[in-house]
Tab-separated table of C-alpha atoms in Angstrom:
chain	number	residue	atom	x	y	z
S	1	MET	CA	-27.351	89.896	-13.789
S	2	ASP	CA	-24.090	91.772	-14.451
S	3	PRO	CA	-20.729	89.945	-15.502
S	4	ASP	CA	-18.100	92.057	-14.090
S	5	VAL	CA	-15.190	92.578	-16.607
S	6	VAL	CA	-11.400	93.976	-16.031
S	7	VAL	CA	-9.026	95.166	-19.146
S	8	HIS	CA	-5.513	93.922	-18.423
S	9	GLU	CA	-2.951	94.630	-21.153
S	10	ILE	CA	-0.294	92.670	-21.227
S	11	HIS	CA	3.405	94.036	-22.071
S	12	GLY	CA	6.009	92.068	-23.459
S	13	PRO	CA	5.671	88.452	-25.188
S	14	GLY	CA	5.263	85.857	-22.511
S	15	PHE	CA	1.295	83.775	-21.964
S	16	LEU	CA	-2.121	84.612	-19.703
S	17	VAL	CA	-2.983	81.576	-17.872
S	18	LEU	CA	-5.836	80.444	-17.097
S	19	CYS	CA	-6.311	77.217	-15.159
S	20	SER	CA	-8.323	75.112	-12.980
S	21	ASP	CA	-7.064	73.985	-9.281
S	22	GLY	CA	-5.493	71.173	-10.573
S	23	LEU	CA	-2.926	73.275	-11.493
S	24	TRP	CA	-3.460	76.329	-9.307
S	25	ASN	CA	-3.106	73.526	-5.816
S	26	TYR	CA	0.608	73.145	-6.272
S	27	PHE	CA	1.927	75.935	-8.083
S	28	PRO	CA	-0.030	78.981	-6.358
S	29	THR	CA	1.904	81.757	-8.461
S	30	ALA	CA	2.791	83.330	-11.098
S	31	VAL	CA	6.398	82.869	-10.621
S	32	GLU	CA	5.870	79.052	-9.493
S	33	ILE	CA	3.912	78.654	-13.018
S	34	GLY	CA	7.034	80.791	-14.597
S	35	ARG	CA	9.497	79.064	-13.578
S	36	LEU	CA	7.843	75.434	-15.943
S	37	ILE	CA	7.414	77.873	-18.665
S	38	ASP	CA	9.085	80.357	-21.265
S	39	PRO	CA	8.195	82.804	-24.260
S	40	THR	CA	10.040	80.783	-26.673
S	41	MET	CA	7.312	78.001	-26.571
S	42	GLY	CA	4.311	76.858	-28.210
S	43	VAL	CA	1.054	76.976	-26.882
S	44	GLY	CA	1.006	73.842	-26.954
S	45	GLU	CA	3.979	72.971	-25.513
S	46	ALA	CA	3.814	75.188	-22.492
S	47	SER	CA	0.575	73.740	-21.943
S	48	GLU	CA	1.281	70.052	-22.110
S	49	ARG	CA	3.875	70.997	-19.467
S	50	LEU	CA	2.072	73.030	-17.239
S	51	VAL	CA	-0.532	69.666	-16.697
S	52	ASN	CA	2.632	67.430	-16.960
S	53	ALA	CA	4.230	69.057	-13.786
S	54	ALA	CA	0.603	69.143	-12.322
S	55	LEU	CA	0.293	65.363	-12.332
S	56	ALA	CA	3.785	64.642	-11.565
S	57	ALA	CA	3.354	66.750	-8.418
S	58	GLY	CA	0.426	64.864	-7.811
S	59	ALA	CA	-2.468	66.174	-9.056
S	60	HIS	CA	-4.873	63.215	-9.720
S	61	ASP	CA	-7.778	64.508	-12.001
S	62	ASN	CA	-8.860	68.023	-13.332
S	63	VAL	CA	-5.633	69.652	-14.259
S	64	THR	CA	-6.949	71.801	-17.282
S	65	VAL	CA	-5.052	75.313	-18.291
S	66	ALA	CA	-6.071	77.182	-21.322
S	67	LEU	CA	-3.309	79.547	-22.722
S	68	TYR	CA	-3.125	83.333	-24.786
S	69	LYS	CA	-0.020	83.321	-26.287
S	70	ASN	CA	0.926	87.278	-26.539
S	71	ARG	CA	3.838	88.310	-28.585
């Protein structure tokens, strides 16, 4: 197998969000996710907020979030 590799430059402060459908099913756009967190947060606080928002919206399991903070 040959993996597909894509490189994107991240401009400005913010987060790169990798998540499971446990979050994406409830907040399917970058705008919606962006409303829940802001660049001043740490990755722990932002991750916790995203998971808790998905659970509050009705997610029952498999809410996985990984964040990379760009400064």
